[in-house]
Coordinates of C-alpha atoms and ligand atoms in Angstrom, one line a residue:
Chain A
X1 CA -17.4 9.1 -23.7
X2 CA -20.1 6.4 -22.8
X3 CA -22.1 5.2 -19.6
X4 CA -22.4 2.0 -18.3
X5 CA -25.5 1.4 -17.2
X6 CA -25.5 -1.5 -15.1
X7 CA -26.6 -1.2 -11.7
X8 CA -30.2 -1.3 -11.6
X9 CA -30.5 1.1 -14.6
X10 CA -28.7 4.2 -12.2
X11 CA -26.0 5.5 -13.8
X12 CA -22.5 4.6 -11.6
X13 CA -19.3 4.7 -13.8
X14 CA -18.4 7.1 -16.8
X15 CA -15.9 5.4 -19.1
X16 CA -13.2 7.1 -20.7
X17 CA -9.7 5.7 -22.2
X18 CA -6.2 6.9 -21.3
X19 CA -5.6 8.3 -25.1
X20 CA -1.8 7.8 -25.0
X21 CA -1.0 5.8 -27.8
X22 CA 2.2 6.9 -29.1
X23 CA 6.0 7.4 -27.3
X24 CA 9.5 8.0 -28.2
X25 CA 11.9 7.0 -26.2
X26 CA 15.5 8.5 -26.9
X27 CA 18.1 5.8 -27.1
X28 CA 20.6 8.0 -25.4
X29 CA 24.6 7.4 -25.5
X30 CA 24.6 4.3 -23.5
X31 CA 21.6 1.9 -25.0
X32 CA 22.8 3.3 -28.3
X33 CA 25.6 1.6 -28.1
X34 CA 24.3 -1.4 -26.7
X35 CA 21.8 -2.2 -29.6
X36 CA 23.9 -1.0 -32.2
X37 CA 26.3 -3.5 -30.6
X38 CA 23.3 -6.2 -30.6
X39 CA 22.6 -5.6 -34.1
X40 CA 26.5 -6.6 -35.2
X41 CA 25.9 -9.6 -33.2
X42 CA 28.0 -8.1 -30.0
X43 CA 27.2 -7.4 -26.2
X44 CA 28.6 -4.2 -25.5
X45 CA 29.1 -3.1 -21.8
X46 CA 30.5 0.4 -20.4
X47 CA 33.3 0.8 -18.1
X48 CA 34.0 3.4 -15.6
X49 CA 37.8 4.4 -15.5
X50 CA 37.8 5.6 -12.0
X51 CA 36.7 2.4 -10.1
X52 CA 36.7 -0.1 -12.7
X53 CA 33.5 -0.9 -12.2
X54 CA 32.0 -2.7 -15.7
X55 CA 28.0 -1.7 -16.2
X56 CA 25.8 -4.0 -18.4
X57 CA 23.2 -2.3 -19.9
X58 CA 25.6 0.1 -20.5
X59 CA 24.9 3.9 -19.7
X60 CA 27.6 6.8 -20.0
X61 CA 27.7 7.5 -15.6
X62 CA 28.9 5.3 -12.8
X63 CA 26.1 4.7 -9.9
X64 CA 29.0 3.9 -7.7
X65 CA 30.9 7.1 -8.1
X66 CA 29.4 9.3 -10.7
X67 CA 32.5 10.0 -13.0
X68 CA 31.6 10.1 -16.8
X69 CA 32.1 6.8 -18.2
X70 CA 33.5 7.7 -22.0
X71 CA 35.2 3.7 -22.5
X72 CA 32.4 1.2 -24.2
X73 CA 33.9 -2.4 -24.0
X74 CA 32.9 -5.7 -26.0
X75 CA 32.3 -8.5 -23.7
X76 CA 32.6 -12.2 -24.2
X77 CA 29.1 -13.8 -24.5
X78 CA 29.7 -16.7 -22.6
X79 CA 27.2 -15.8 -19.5
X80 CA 26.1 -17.7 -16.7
X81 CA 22.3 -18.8 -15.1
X82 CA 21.5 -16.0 -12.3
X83 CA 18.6 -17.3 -11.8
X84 CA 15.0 -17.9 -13.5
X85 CA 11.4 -18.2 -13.4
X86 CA 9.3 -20.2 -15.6
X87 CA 6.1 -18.2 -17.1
X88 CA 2.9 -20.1 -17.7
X89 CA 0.3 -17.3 -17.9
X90 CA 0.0 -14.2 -19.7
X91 CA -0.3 -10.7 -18.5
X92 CA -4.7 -11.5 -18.6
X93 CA -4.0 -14.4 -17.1
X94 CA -4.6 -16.9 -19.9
X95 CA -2.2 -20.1 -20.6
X96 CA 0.9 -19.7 -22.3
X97 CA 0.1 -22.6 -25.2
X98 CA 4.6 -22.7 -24.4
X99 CA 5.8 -22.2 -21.0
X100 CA 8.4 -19.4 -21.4
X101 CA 11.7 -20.0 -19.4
X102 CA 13.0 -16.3 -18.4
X103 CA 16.5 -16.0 -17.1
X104 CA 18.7 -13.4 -15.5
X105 CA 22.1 -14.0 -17.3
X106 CA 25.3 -12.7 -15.7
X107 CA 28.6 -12.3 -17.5
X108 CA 32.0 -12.3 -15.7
X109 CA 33.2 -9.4 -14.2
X110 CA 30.4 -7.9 -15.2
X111 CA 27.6 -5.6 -12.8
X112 CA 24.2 -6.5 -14.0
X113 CA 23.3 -8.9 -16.9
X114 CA 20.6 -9.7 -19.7
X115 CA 17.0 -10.2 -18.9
X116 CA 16.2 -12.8 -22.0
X117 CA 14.2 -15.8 -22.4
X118 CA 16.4 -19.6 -22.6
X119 CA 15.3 -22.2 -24.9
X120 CA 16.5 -25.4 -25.7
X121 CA 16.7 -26.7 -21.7
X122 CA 14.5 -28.8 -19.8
X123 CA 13.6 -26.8 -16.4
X124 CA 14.3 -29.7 -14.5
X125 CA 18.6 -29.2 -16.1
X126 CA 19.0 -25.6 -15.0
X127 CA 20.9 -24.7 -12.2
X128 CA 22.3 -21.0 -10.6
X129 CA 25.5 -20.7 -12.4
X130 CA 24.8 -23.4 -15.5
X131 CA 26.8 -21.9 -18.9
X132 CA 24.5 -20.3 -21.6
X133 CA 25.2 -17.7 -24.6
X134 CA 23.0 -15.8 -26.8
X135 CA 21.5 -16.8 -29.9
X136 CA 20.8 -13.9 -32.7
X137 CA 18.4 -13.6 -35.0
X138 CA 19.5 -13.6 -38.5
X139 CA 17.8 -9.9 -39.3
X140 CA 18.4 -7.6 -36.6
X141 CA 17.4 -3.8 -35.8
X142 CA 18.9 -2.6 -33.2
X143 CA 16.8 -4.1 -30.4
X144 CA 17.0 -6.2 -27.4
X145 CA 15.2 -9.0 -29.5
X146 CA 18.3 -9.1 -31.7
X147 CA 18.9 -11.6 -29.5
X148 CA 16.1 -14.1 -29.9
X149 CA 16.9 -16.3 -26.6
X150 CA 19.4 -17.6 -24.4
X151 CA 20.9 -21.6 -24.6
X152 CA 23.0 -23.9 -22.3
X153 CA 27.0 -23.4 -23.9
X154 CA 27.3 -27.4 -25.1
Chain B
X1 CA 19.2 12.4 14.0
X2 CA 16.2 12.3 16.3
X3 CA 12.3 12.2 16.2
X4 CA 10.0 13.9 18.0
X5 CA 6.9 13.6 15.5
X6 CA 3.5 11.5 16.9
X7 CA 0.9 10.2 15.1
X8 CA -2.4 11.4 17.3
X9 CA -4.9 10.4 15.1
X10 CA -5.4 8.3 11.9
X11 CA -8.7 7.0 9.9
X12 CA -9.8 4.4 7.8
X13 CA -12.4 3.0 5.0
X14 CA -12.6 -0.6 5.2
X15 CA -10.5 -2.2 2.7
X16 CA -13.2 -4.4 -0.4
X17 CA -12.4 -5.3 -3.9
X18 CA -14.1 -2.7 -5.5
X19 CA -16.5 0.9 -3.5
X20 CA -18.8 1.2 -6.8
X21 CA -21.5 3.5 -4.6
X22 CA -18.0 6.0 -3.9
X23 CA -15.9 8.2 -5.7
X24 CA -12.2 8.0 -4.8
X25 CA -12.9 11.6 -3.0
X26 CA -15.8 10.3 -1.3
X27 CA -13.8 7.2 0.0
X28 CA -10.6 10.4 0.7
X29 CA -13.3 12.1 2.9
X30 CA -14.3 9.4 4.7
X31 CA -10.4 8.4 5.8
X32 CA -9.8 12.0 6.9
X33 CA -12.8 12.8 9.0
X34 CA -12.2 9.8 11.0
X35 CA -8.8 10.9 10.6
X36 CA -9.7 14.3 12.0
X37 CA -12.0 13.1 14.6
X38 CA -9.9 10.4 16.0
X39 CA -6.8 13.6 16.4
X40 CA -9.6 15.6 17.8
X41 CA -8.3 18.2 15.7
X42 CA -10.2 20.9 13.6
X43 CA -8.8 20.7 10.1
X44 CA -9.6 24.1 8.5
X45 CA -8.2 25.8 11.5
X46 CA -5.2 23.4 12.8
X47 CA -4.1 21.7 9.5
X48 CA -0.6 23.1 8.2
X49 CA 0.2 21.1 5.8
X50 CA -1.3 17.9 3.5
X51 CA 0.9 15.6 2.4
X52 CA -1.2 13.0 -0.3
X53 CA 0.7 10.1 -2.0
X54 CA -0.6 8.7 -5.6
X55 CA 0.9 8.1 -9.1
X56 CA -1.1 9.3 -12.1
X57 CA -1.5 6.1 -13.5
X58 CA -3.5 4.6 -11.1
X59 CA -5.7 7.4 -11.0
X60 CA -6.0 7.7 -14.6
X61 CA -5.7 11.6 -14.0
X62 CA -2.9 13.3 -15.4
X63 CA -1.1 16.2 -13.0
X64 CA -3.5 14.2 -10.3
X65 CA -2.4 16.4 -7.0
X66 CA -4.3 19.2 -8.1
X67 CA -7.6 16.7 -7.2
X68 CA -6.6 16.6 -3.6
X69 CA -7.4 19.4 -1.1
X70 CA -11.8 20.0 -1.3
X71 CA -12.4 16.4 0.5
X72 CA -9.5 16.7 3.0
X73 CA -10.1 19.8 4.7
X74 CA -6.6 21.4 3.0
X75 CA -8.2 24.5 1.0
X76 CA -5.8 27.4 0.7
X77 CA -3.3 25.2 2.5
X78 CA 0.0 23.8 1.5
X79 CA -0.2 20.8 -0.1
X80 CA 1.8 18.6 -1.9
X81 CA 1.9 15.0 -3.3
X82 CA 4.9 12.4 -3.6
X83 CA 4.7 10.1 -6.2
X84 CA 4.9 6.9 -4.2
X85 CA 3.7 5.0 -1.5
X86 CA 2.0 6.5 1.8
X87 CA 4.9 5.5 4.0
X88 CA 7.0 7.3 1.5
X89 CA 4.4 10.2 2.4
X90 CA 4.8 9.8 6.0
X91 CA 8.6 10.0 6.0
X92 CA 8.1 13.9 4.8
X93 CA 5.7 14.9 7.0
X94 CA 8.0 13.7 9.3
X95 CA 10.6 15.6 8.2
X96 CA 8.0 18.9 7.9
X97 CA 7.2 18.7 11.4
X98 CA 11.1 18.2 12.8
X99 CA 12.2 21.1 10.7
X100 CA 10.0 23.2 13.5
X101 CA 7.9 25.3 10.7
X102 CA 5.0 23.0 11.1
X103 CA 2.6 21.3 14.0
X104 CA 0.2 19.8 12.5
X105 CA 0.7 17.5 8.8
X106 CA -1.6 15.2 8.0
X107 CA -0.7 12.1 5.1
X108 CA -3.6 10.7 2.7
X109 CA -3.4 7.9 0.5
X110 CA -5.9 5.7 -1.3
X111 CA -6.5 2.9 -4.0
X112 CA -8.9 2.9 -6.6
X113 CA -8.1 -0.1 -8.2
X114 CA -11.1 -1.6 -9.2
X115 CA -11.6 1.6 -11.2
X116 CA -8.8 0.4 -13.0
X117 CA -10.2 -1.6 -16.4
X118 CA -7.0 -2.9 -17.1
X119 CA -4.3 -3.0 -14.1
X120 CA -2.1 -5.2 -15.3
X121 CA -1.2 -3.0 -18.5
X122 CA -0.3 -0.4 -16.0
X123 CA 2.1 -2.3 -14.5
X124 CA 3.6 -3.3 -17.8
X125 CA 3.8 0.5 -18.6
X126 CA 6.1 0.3 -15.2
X127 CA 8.7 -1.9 -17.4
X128 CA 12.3 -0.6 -18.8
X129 CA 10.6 0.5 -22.3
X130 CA 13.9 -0.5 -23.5
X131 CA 15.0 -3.6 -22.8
X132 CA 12.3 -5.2 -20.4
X133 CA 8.8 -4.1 -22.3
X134 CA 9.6 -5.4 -25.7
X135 CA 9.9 -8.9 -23.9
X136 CA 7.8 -9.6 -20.9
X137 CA 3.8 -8.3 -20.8
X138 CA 3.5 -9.6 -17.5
X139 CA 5.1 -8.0 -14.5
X140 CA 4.3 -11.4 -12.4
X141 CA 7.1 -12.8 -13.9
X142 CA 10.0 -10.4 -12.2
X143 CA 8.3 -11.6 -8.9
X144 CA 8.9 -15.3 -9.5
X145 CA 12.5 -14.6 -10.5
X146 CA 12.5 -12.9 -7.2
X147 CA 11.1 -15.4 -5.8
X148 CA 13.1 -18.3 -7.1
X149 CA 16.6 -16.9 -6.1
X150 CA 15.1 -16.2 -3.1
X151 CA 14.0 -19.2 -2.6
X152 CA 17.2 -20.9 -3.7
X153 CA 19.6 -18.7 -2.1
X154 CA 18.2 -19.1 1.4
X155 CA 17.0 -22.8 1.0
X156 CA 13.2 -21.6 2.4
X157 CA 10.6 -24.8 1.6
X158 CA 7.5 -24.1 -0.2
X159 CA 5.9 -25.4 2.4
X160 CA 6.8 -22.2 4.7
X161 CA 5.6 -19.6 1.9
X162 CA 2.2 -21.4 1.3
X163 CA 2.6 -20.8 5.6
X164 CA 2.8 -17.4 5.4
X165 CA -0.4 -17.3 3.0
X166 CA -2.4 -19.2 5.1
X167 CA -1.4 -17.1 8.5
X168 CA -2.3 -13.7 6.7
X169 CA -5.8 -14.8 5.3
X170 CA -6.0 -16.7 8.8
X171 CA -5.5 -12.9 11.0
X172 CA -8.0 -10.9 8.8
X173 CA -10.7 -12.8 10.0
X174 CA -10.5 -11.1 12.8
X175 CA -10.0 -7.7 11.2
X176 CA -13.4 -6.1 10.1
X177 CA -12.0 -4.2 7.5
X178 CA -10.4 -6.8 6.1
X179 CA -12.0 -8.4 2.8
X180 CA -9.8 -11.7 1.9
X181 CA -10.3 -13.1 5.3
X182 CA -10.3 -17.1 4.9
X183 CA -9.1 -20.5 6.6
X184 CA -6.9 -21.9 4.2
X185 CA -4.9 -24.4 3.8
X186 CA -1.7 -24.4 3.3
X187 CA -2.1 -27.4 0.7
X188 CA -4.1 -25.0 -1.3
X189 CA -1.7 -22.4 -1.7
X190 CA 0.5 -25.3 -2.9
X191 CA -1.9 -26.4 -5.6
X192 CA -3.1 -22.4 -6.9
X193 CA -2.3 -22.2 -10.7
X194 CA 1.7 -21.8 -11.4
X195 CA 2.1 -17.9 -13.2
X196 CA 5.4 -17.9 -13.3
X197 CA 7.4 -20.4 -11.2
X198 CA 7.9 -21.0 -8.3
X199 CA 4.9 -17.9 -8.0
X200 CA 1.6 -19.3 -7.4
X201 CA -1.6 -17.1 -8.1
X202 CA -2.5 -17.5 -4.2
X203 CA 1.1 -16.0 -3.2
X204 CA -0.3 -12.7 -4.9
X205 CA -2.4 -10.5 -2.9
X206 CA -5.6 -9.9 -4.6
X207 CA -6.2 -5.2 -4.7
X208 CA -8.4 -3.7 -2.6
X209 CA -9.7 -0.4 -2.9
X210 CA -9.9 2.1 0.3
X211 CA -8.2 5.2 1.8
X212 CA -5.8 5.8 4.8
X213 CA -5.5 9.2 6.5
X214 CA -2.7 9.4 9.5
X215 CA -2.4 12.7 11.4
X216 CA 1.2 13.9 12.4
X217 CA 2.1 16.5 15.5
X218 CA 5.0 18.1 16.7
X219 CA 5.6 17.2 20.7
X220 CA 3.6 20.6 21.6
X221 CA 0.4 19.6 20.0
X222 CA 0.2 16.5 21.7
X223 CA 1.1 17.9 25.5
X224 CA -1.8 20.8 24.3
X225 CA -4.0 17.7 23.7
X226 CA -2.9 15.9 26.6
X227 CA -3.2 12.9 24.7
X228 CA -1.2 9.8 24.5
X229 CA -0.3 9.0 21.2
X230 CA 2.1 6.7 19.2
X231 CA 6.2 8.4 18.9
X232 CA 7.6 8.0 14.9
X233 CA 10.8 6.5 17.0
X234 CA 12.6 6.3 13.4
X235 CA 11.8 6.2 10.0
X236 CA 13.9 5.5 6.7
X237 CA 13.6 5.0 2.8
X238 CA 16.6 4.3 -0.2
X239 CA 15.8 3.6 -3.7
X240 CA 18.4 0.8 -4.8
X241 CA 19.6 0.9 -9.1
X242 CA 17.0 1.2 -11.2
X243 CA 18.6 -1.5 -13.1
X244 CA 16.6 -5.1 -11.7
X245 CA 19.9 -6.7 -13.5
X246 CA 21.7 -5.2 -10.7
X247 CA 19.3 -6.4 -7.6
X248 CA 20.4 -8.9 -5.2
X249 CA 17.2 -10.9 -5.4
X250 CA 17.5 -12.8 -2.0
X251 CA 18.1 -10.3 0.3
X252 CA 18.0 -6.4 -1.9
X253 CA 20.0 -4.3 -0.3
X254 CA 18.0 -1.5 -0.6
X255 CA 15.5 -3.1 2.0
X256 CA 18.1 -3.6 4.4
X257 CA 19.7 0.4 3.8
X258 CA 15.9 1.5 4.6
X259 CA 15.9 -0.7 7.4
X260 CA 19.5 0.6 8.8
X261 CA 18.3 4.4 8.3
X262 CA 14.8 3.4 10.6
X263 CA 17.1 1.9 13.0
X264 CA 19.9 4.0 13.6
X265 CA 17.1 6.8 14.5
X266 CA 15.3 5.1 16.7
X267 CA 18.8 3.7 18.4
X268 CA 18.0 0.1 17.7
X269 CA 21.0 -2.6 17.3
X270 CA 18.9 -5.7 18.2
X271 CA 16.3 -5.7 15.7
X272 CA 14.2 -8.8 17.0
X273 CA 15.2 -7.9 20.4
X274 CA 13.6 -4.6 20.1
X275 CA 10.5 -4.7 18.3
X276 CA 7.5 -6.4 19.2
X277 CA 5.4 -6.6 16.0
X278 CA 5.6 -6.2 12.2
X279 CA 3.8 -5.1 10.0
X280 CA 5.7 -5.6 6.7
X281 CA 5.6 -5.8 2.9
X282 CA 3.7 -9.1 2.0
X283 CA 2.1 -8.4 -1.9
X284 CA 4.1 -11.4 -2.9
X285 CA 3.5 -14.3 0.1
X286 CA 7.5 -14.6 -0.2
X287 CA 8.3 -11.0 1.0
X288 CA 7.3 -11.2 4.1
X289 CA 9.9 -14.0 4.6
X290 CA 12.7 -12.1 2.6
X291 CA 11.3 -8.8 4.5
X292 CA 12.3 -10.8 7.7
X293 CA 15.4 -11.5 7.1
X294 CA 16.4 -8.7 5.4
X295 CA 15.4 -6.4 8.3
X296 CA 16.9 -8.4 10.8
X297 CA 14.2 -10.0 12.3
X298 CA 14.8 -13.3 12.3
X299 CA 17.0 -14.3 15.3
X300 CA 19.4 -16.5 13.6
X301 CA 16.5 -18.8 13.0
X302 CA 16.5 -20.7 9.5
X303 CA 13.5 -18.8 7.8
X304 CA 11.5 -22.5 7.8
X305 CA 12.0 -22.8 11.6
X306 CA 10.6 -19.4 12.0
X307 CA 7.7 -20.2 10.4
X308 CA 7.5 -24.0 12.0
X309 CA 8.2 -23.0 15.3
X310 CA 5.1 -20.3 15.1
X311 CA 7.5 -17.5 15.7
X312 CA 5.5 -15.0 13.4
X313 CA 1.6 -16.2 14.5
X314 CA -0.1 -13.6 16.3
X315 CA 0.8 -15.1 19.5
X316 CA 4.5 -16.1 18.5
X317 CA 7.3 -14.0 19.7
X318 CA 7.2 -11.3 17.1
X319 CA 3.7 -11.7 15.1
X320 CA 4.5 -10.2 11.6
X321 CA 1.0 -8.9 9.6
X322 CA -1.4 -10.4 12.8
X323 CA -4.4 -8.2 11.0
X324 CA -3.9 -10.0 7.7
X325 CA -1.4 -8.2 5.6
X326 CA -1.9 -7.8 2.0
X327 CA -3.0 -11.1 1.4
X328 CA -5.7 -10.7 3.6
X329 CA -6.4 -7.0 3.1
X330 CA -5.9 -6.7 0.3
X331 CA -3.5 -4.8 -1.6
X332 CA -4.2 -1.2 -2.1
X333 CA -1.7 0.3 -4.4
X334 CA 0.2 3.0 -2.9
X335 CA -2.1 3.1 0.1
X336 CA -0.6 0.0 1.3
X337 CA 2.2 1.5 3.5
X338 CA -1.0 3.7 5.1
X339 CA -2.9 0.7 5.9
X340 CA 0.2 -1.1 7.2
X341 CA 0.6 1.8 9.8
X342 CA -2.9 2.0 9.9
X343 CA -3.1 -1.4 11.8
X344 CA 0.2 -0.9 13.2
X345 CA -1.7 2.0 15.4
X346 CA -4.5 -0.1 15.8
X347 CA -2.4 -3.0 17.2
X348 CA -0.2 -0.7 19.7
X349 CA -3.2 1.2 20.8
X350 CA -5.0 -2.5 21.7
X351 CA -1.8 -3.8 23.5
X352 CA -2.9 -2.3 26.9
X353 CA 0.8 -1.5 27.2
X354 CA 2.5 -4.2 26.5
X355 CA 2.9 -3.2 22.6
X356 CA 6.5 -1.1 23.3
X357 CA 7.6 -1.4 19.8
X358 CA 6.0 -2.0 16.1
X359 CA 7.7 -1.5 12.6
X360 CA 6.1 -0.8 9.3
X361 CA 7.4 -1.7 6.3
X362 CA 6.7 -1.6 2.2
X363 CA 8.1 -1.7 -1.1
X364 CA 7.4 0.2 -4.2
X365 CA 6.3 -2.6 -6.8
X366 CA 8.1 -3.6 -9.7
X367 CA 10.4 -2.2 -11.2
X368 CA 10.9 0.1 -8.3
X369 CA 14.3 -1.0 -5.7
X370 CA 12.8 1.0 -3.1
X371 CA 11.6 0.3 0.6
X372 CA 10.3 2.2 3.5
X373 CA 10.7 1.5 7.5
X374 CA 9.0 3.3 10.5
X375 CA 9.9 2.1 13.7
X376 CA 6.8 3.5 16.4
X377 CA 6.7 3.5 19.9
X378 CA 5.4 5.1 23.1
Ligands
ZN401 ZN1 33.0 4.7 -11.0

C-alpha cells in the first residue's frame, strides 16, 4: 500500500488496488450453444414451445412465461439495422484513430438481436431497417468475435 | 394499495466534484444529522430501521453494508442495504413502515466518485462479460445507441437536447449545492466533442460526490410531531430484461411499468394534469426528454414543442429538474435518486402551497432496465 502525499505534505488518500484479476464465467446451456453455433459459422437462437416466443442470445427459460425452453433453432443471418451509434472516443477518452460504427442487428421473428460493430458503410448510407449479415473470421473459438463485424447485404 | 408513509425530515452535503478533506462516513454523518435535525427526531432512541443503498464497486469495499451503522446513528439497529439506487432504497422503507412493524426508517445514500481512480473501468465491469465486454470498453457507447433510436423514433431535433443541457446548468445556478452551475449555450452543447454519436461529451453529466439522508414516518409520528411534512402519495420500480438487445430504446418499457405502479397508488390517470414538478432521470441530456414522454408528461406536445414553447423552464407549466438536475449537480452514483428527492422536498416545502404535486424519477445506469417513480404530495 502507498500514500500520496500531495496536499501540502499532509497525508489525504491511502491507495490500494481492487486485486481481482482473474474470472470464469460459466458458459451455461444457452451461450454454449450460441458460440459453439458462432464458431461453425451459425447464429443459433432458442425457442420457447409454449408461446413461440424466439430468444436471441439464446438461454434455456422463457422471460415471458418461464417454461424450459429445450428447442435450439438455426436462424437465417440475414438481419436488419435497429439502430446505431457511431464511437469516436475510447473508454479514457482518447480518439478512436477509426471511428467504430456499432449496430443493434435484429433478425426476423426474432426477440432481441446482435450487438456487433458494421463495416464497410459510410454513416451517412445507414438507415433503421437497412439489410446487413455477419461476416466471420476465418479462425474462430467459440466467441462473440467469431463474428468479426456486421455489412450492408449487396 | 395505499400509502400512508411521510418524509419529515431529510439532509444534505452539498454536491462538488471531488470532498478530498472527508471520508465517505464523514460526508454519511454530515447528511444524517441534518437529516436527524431537520425530522427533529433523536436517532439512537427513535430510529427503527436504516435502510443504506450502495454497490461494492463503487466503494471499492467488498461486503460494503457492514461499513454503514457508526456514522448514522443505527448501532445495534436493523440495518440493511439494497444494491441500487437511493429511490430504490426509499421504495422499501416505504414498504417497512406500511407493513405497521415500524415508525421510524431512515434511507442513506452517497457517492464517492472521485475516490474512484478509474470509473469508467467500473462501468465496463457492468457489461454482459459474454457477449458485450469482449467488444465495447466504453459504456458511453450504449447511451448514444439509446440515444440515436431515441432520437430517430420520435423525430426530437438536436437542437431541443442541447435545450435541455443548457436549462439544467442554467437552474443550478441558483442551487447552492449545486457544482456544474453555468450559462451555456445551447450552440455549445452542439459543438462538445462527438463520444459516440449522436452523444456529445456535454450531454453527459459530469459525477459529483455527496450524501443524501431522507427520514420516513408512519402517519402517528408525524401527528406526535405535529408537523407538516411531505405524503409518499405513490411509489414504483420494475427491472425490464437484462438483455439491452431486447430494450425498446425510445420509449423502455420498464420506465413507463415503474411509472404505472407510482401512479396507480397515488390514484393518478392524468399524469401532466396532476403533477406540478419533476424531478427526473437526466445523466444523459436526452433522458430527460425520453423520461417525459415515457411517464406521461408531455401533454400530447411534440417533445421539440415542449421544449420551444418553455413548457419544462422553471416557470413553464411543469418545470422538470428547476435545481439543475444531473447536469447541473452533478451525478452522484447511486445517490442520485436521493438528491432528486432531496430537491424535490426542497422545491415543495418552498412552494408556499402552491406545490400540490412533485415526482421523482431515476434509472439504474447501464446495463441495468430498471427505473424508479415516487409521486409526493401534501
Ligand atoms: Zn414462453
Amino acid at each position: 500500500m502507498s500514500v500520496w502525499d500531495v496536499f501540502n505534505g499532509k497525508t489525504r488518500f491511502l491507495e490500494d488496488n481492487m486485486n481481482v484479476d482473474k474470472f470464469v464465467y460459466t458458459l451455461g446451456h444457452g451461450y454454449e450453444k450460441f458460440f459453439n453455433g458462432l464458431k461453425e459459422g451459425k447464429i443459433i437462437a432458442s425457442k420457447c414451445s409454449e408461446c413461440g416466443v424466439t430468444y436471441l442470445p439464446p438461454r434455456i427459460y422463457c422471460e415471458e412465461c418461464l417454461s424450459e425452453i429445450t428447442e435450439f433453432v438455426e436462424i437465417k443471418q440475414n438481419g436488419v439495422v435497429l439502430g446505431y451509434t457511431i464511437q469516436n472516443v475510447d473508454k479514457d477518452g482518447r480518439h478512436l484513430k477509426e471511428k467504430v460504427i456499432w449496430a443493434l442487428i435484429g433478425f426476423n421473428g426474432v426477440r432481441g438481436g446482435i450487438f456487433h460493430k458494421l463495416v464497410g458503410v459510410e454513416p451517412e448510407e445507414i438507415y433503421v431497417g437497412m439489410p446487413v449479415k455477419p461476416v466471420f473470421r476465418e479462425e474462430r473459438k467459440g466467441s462473440i468475435n467469431d463474428i468479426q463485424y456486421f455489412t450492408k447485404t449487396v | 394499495m395505499s400509502s400512508d408513509v411521510y418524509i419529515i425530515g431529510i439532509g444534505a452535503t452539498k454536491f462538488s466534484p471531488s470532498t478530498p478533506e472527508f471520508s465517505f462516513k464523514e460526508l454519511m454523518y454530515e447528511a444524517a444529522v441534518k437529516a436527524y435535525n431537520d425530522a427533529g427526531i433523536d436517532p439512537r432512541k427513535d430510529l427503527d430501521v436504516m435502510v443504506t443503498a450502495a454497490e461494492d464497486y463503487w466503494e471499492g469495499i467488498s461486503i460494503f453494508d457492514e461499513y454503514v451503522p457508526d456514522q448514522l446513528g443505527a448501532v445495534l439497529k436493523p440495518v440493511f442495504t439494497v444494491s441500487g439506487d437511493g429511490l430504490w432504497g426509499v421504495a422499501h422503507a416505504h414498504m417497512l413502515i406500511n407493513t405497521g412493524q415500524f415508525d421510524v426508517v431512515a434511507v442513506e445514500a452517497h457517492s464517492k466518485a472521485s475516490d474512484i481512480v478509474d470509473i469508467q473501468s467500473i462501468w465496463r465491469m457492468a457489461l454482459d462479460p459474454y457477449i458485450h465486454r469482449p467488444l465495447v470498453d466504453n459504456v458511453h457507447v450504449f447511451a448514444g445507441l439509446e440515444m440515436n433510436i431515441f432520437m430517430e423514433s420520435l423525430d426530437v431535433d438536436r437542437d431541443a437536447v442541447s435545450l435541455v443541457v443548457s436549462k439544467n446548468m442554467g437552474n443550478a445556478l441558483g442551487n447552492p449545492l449545486a457544482p456544474y452551475g453555468a450559462d451555456v449555450d445551447p450552440d455549445m452543447v452542439n459543438e462538445s466533442e462527438v463520444v459516440s454519436y449522436p452523444l456529445r461529451s456535454m450531454d453527459i453529466s459530469k459525477y459529483s460526490d455527496g450524501a443524501v439522508v431522507a427520514v420516513l414516518a408512519s402517519r402517528k409520528v408525524v401527528e406526535d410531531l405535529g408537523v407538516d411534512a411531505p405524503r409518499i402519495l405513490g411509489i414504483g420500480w420494475v427491472s425490464g430484461s437484462s438483455y439491452i438487445e431486447e430494450w425498446d430504446f425510445a420509449a423502455p418499457e420498464f420506465v413507463w411499468r415503474a411509472g404505472q405502479l407510482a401512479y396507480s397508488m397515488a390514484n393518478i390517470n392524468d399524469p401532466y394534469d396532476s403533477i406540478d414538478v419533476a424531478f427526473i432521470d437526466d445523466r444523459y441530456s436526452f433522458r430527460e426528454l425520453q423520461s417525459i414522454y415515457t411517464l406521461g408528461l408531455d401533454n400530447g406536445y411534440s417533445l421539440n414543442e415542449l421544449v420551444y414553447n418553455g413548457v419544462t423552464y422553471p416557470d413553464g407549466d411543469l418545470p422538470v429538474n428547476p435545481f439543475g438536475g444531473y447536469l447541473g449537480c452533478g451525478y452522484p452514483l447511486v445517490a442520485g435518486g436521493l438528491q432528486k428527492l432531496y430537491n424535490a422536498v426542497m422545491y415543495m416545502r418552498s412552494g408556499g402551497g402552491d406545490v400540490e404535486t412533485a415526482l421523482v424519477m431515476t434509472r439504474m445506469e447501464y446495463p441495468s432496465p430498471s427505473a424508479a417513480v415516487a409521486i409526493l404530495g401534501w
